[in-house]
Coordinates of C-alpha atoms in Angstrom, one line a residue:
Chain A
Q1 CA 100.9 137.5 98.8
V2 CA 102.9 134.3 98.2
Q3 CA 104.7 132.9 101.3
L4 CA 107.1 130.1 101.5
Q5 CA 107.9 128.3 104.9
E6 CA 110.7 125.9 105.3
S7 CA 110.2 123.1 107.9
G8 CA 112.3 120.1 109.0
P9 CA 114.9 118.9 111.6
G10 CA 117.5 121.3 112.6
L11 CA 120.1 118.7 113.4
V12 CA 121.1 115.6 111.2
K13 CA 123.7 113.2 111.9
P14 CA 126.6 112.4 109.5
S15 CA 125.6 109.7 106.8
E16 CA 122.1 110.2 107.4
T17 CA 119.3 111.8 105.2
L18 CA 118.4 115.5 105.3
S19 CA 114.8 116.0 104.8
L20 CA 112.9 119.3 104.4
T21 CA 109.6 120.5 103.3
C22 CA 108.5 124.0 101.8
T23 CA 104.8 124.8 102.4
V24 CA 103.5 127.4 99.9
S25 CA 100.6 129.7 101.1
G26 CA 98.9 132.6 98.9
G27 CA 99.7 130.7 95.6
S28 CA 99.7 127.2 94.0
V29 CA 102.5 124.9 93.3
S30 CA 100.5 123.7 90.4
S31 CA 100.9 126.8 88.4
G32 CA 102.7 126.2 85.1
S33 CA 104.7 129.2 85.2
Y34 CA 106.9 128.5 88.2
Y35 CA 109.9 126.0 89.2
W36 CA 110.0 125.4 93.0
S37 CA 113.7 125.6 94.1
W38 CA 116.0 124.7 96.9
I39 CA 119.0 126.9 97.6
R40 CA 121.5 126.7 100.4
Q41 CA 124.0 129.0 102.1
T42 CA 126.9 127.8 104.0
P43 CA 127.8 129.7 107.1
G44 CA 129.5 133.0 105.9
K45 CA 129.4 132.0 102.1
G46 CA 127.5 132.4 99.1
L47 CA 124.3 130.9 97.6
E48 CA 124.4 127.5 95.9
W49 CA 121.4 126.3 94.0
I50 CA 120.3 122.6 94.9
G51 CA 117.8 122.0 92.2
Y52 CA 113.9 122.6 91.5
I53 CA 110.9 120.8 90.4
H54 CA 107.9 121.8 88.1
Y55 CA 104.4 120.9 89.2
S56 CA 104.6 118.3 86.4
G57 CA 107.2 116.5 88.3
S58 CA 110.2 117.6 85.9
T59 CA 113.2 118.2 87.9
N60 CA 116.7 119.6 87.4
Y61 CA 119.6 119.3 89.9
N62 CA 122.8 120.9 90.6
P63 CA 125.2 118.5 89.0
S64 CA 127.5 118.6 92.1
L65 CA 124.8 117.4 94.3
K66 CA 122.7 115.3 91.6
S67 CA 123.7 111.9 93.1
R68 CA 122.4 112.7 96.6
V69 CA 119.4 114.9 95.8
T70 CA 115.6 114.2 95.3
I71 CA 113.1 116.9 95.0
S72 CA 109.4 115.8 95.0
V73 CA 106.1 118.0 95.0
D74 CA 102.7 117.3 96.5
T75 CA 100.1 119.2 94.7
S76 CA 97.3 118.2 97.2
K77 CA 99.2 119.7 100.2
N78 CA 100.6 122.6 98.2
R79 CA 104.2 122.0 99.1
F80 CA 107.5 120.4 97.8
S81 CA 110.3 118.6 99.5
L82 CA 114.0 118.1 99.6
K83 CA 116.0 114.9 100.5
L84 CA 119.7 115.0 100.7
T85 CA 121.2 111.8 101.3
S86 CA 124.7 110.8 103.0
V87 CA 125.2 114.3 104.5
T88 CA 128.4 115.3 106.0
A89 CA 129.7 118.7 107.9
A90 CA 130.0 120.2 104.4
D91 CA 126.1 120.2 104.1
T92 CA 125.5 122.5 107.2
A93 CA 123.8 125.4 105.8
V94 CA 120.7 127.5 105.8
Y95 CA 118.4 126.3 103.4
Y96 CA 115.9 128.2 101.5
C97 CA 113.1 127.3 99.2
A98 CA 112.1 129.9 96.5
R99 CA 110.0 130.4 93.6
W100 CA 111.6 130.6 90.1
R101 CA 109.7 132.5 87.4
S102 CA 110.1 130.8 84.2
D103 CA 107.6 132.5 81.8
S104 CA 108.7 136.0 82.1
N105 CA 110.2 138.4 84.6
H106 CA 112.8 135.7 85.1
R107 CA 113.8 135.6 88.7
F108 CA 113.5 134.0 92.1
D109 CA 110.7 136.1 93.3
Y110 CA 109.8 134.5 96.5
W111 CA 112.0 133.1 99.2
G112 CA 111.3 131.4 102.5
Q113 CA 113.0 132.7 105.5
G114 CA 115.6 129.9 105.5
T115 CA 116.1 127.0 108.1
L116 CA 119.7 126.1 109.5
V117 CA 120.5 122.5 109.2
T118 CA 123.5 121.4 111.1
V119 CA 125.1 118.0 110.4
S120 CA 126.7 117.0 113.6
S121 CA 126.9 113.6 115.7
Chain B
N1 CA 128.3 124.4 83.1
F2 CA 129.7 128.1 83.7
M3 CA 130.7 130.1 86.6
L4 CA 129.9 133.6 87.7
T5 CA 132.6 135.5 89.3
Q6 CA 132.2 138.6 91.5
P7 CA 134.7 140.7 93.6
H8 CA 134.8 139.7 97.0
S9 CA 134.1 143.2 98.4
V10 CA 133.8 146.7 97.3
S11 CA 133.4 149.9 99.4
E12 CA 132.3 153.5 98.8
S13 CA 131.1 156.5 100.6
P14 CA 127.5 157.7 101.0
G15 CA 126.2 159.6 97.9
K16 CA 128.8 158.2 95.7
T17 CA 128.3 155.4 92.7
V18 CA 129.7 151.9 92.9
T19 CA 129.5 149.2 90.3
I20 CA 129.8 145.7 91.1
S21 CA 130.9 143.2 88.2
C22 CA 129.8 139.6 87.4
T23 CA 132.0 137.7 84.8
R24 CA 130.8 134.6 83.1
S25 CA 133.3 131.9 82.6
S26 CA 132.0 130.4 79.4
G27 CA 129.1 131.1 77.0
S28 CA 127.9 134.3 76.2
I29 CA 126.5 136.5 79.1
A30 CA 123.9 137.6 76.7
S31 CA 122.6 134.1 76.1
N32 CA 120.7 134.0 79.3
Y33 CA 119.4 136.8 81.7
V34 CA 121.2 138.0 84.7
Q35 CA 119.7 138.6 88.1
W36 CA 121.0 140.5 91.0
Y37 CA 120.0 139.8 94.5
Q38 CA 120.4 141.9 97.7
Q39 CA 121.0 140.1 101.0
R40 CA 121.0 142.0 104.3
P41 CA 122.4 140.0 107.4
G42 CA 119.9 137.6 108.8
S43 CA 117.6 138.2 105.8
S44 CA 116.6 136.2 102.7
P45 CA 117.7 137.7 99.4
T46 CA 115.6 139.9 97.5
T47 CA 115.6 140.9 93.7
V48 CA 117.1 144.3 92.9
I49 CA 117.6 143.7 89.3
Y50 CA 116.0 141.1 86.8
E51 CA 116.4 140.1 83.0
D52 CA 119.7 142.0 82.9
N53 CA 118.3 145.7 83.7
Q54 CA 114.7 145.4 85.0
R55 CA 113.8 146.8 88.4
P56 CA 111.0 145.1 90.4
S57 CA 108.5 147.4 91.7
G58 CA 109.6 149.2 94.9
V59 CA 113.2 149.0 93.9
P60 CA 114.5 152.8 93.7
D61 CA 115.9 153.7 90.4
R62 CA 119.4 154.3 92.0
F63 CA 119.9 150.7 91.0
S64 CA 120.6 149.8 87.6
G65 CA 121.9 146.7 85.6
S66 CA 123.6 146.1 82.4
I67 CA 125.7 143.5 80.3
D68 CA 128.7 143.9 78.4
S69 CA 129.3 141.3 75.8
S70 CA 133.0 142.5 75.1
S71 CA 134.0 141.6 78.7
N72 CA 131.3 139.1 79.0
S73 CA 130.2 140.5 82.1
A74 CA 127.1 141.9 84.0
S75 CA 127.3 145.1 86.2
L76 CA 125.1 146.2 89.1
T77 CA 125.6 150.0 89.6
I78 CA 124.2 151.8 92.7
S79 CA 124.3 155.5 92.7
G80 CA 123.6 157.9 95.5
L81 CA 124.7 155.4 97.9
K82 CA 123.0 155.1 101.1
T83 CA 124.0 153.3 104.2
E84 CA 121.0 151.0 103.8
D85 CA 122.6 149.6 100.8
E86 CA 125.3 148.0 102.8
A87 CA 124.6 144.3 102.0
D88 CA 125.8 141.2 100.1
Y89 CA 124.9 141.2 96.4
Y90 CA 124.8 138.1 94.3
C91 CA 124.4 137.9 90.5
Q92 CA 122.6 134.9 89.1
S93 CA 121.9 133.4 85.7
Y94 CA 121.1 130.2 84.3
G95 CA 121.8 127.5 81.6
S96 CA 119.4 125.2 79.7
S97 CA 119.1 123.0 82.9
N98 CA 120.9 124.8 85.9
Q99 CA 121.0 127.9 87.8
V100 CA 124.3 129.6 88.8
F101 CA 125.0 132.2 91.4
G102 CA 128.0 134.3 91.8
G103 CA 130.1 134.2 94.8
G104 CA 128.7 137.3 96.3
T105 CA 130.0 141.0 96.8
K106 CA 130.1 142.5 100.2
L107 CA 129.2 146.2 99.8
T108 CA 130.3 148.5 102.6
V109 CA 129.2 152.1 102.7
L110 CA 131.4 154.0 104.9

């Protein structure tokens, strides 16, 4: 059973950088069939795709966040990470990591439990 | 880029059937698969429909999905409603290099 677990600070100051890591167990980030994704959900609102990365290093980002987002992968530690720069209160959200199946059965099939990140001084 | 528009909320009685729509703003709804996710309060989303009309194992056949090119929309239909179906439902699709979620629909079973 694949499991994803987010980790990182729950509180970030305005203008600083939000950094989160997603550790994958029960599966490999090096599988070519998947894209490893970050998705966020602002309190009481909907889901917003942030971006994803393939183990080869290929990335795609949400155009609305692209200038502030970097997603990286560490195959040796079977994990991937998110950095979001110059955060404001609008970036306060629950951040999920998830796996996107790209070869068949297209869907986000595994999700982490989510981690709340609050942007506040 | 395109948007997916869902009704903010729907409600129906137990045992009845409800349909949630998801309309694509530009480009054909048939050009990329549509997925549907259920999210209960305090939990992560789970897939109830993928690739327009496929059910993952463990999802009851009360859940079905379809697309309609004439209205450029996808639909999630839940029949024989149960109180446990009360949740938020999100449609999702993708373009050549992006993923898009609908705004979500709150289903109330009363």
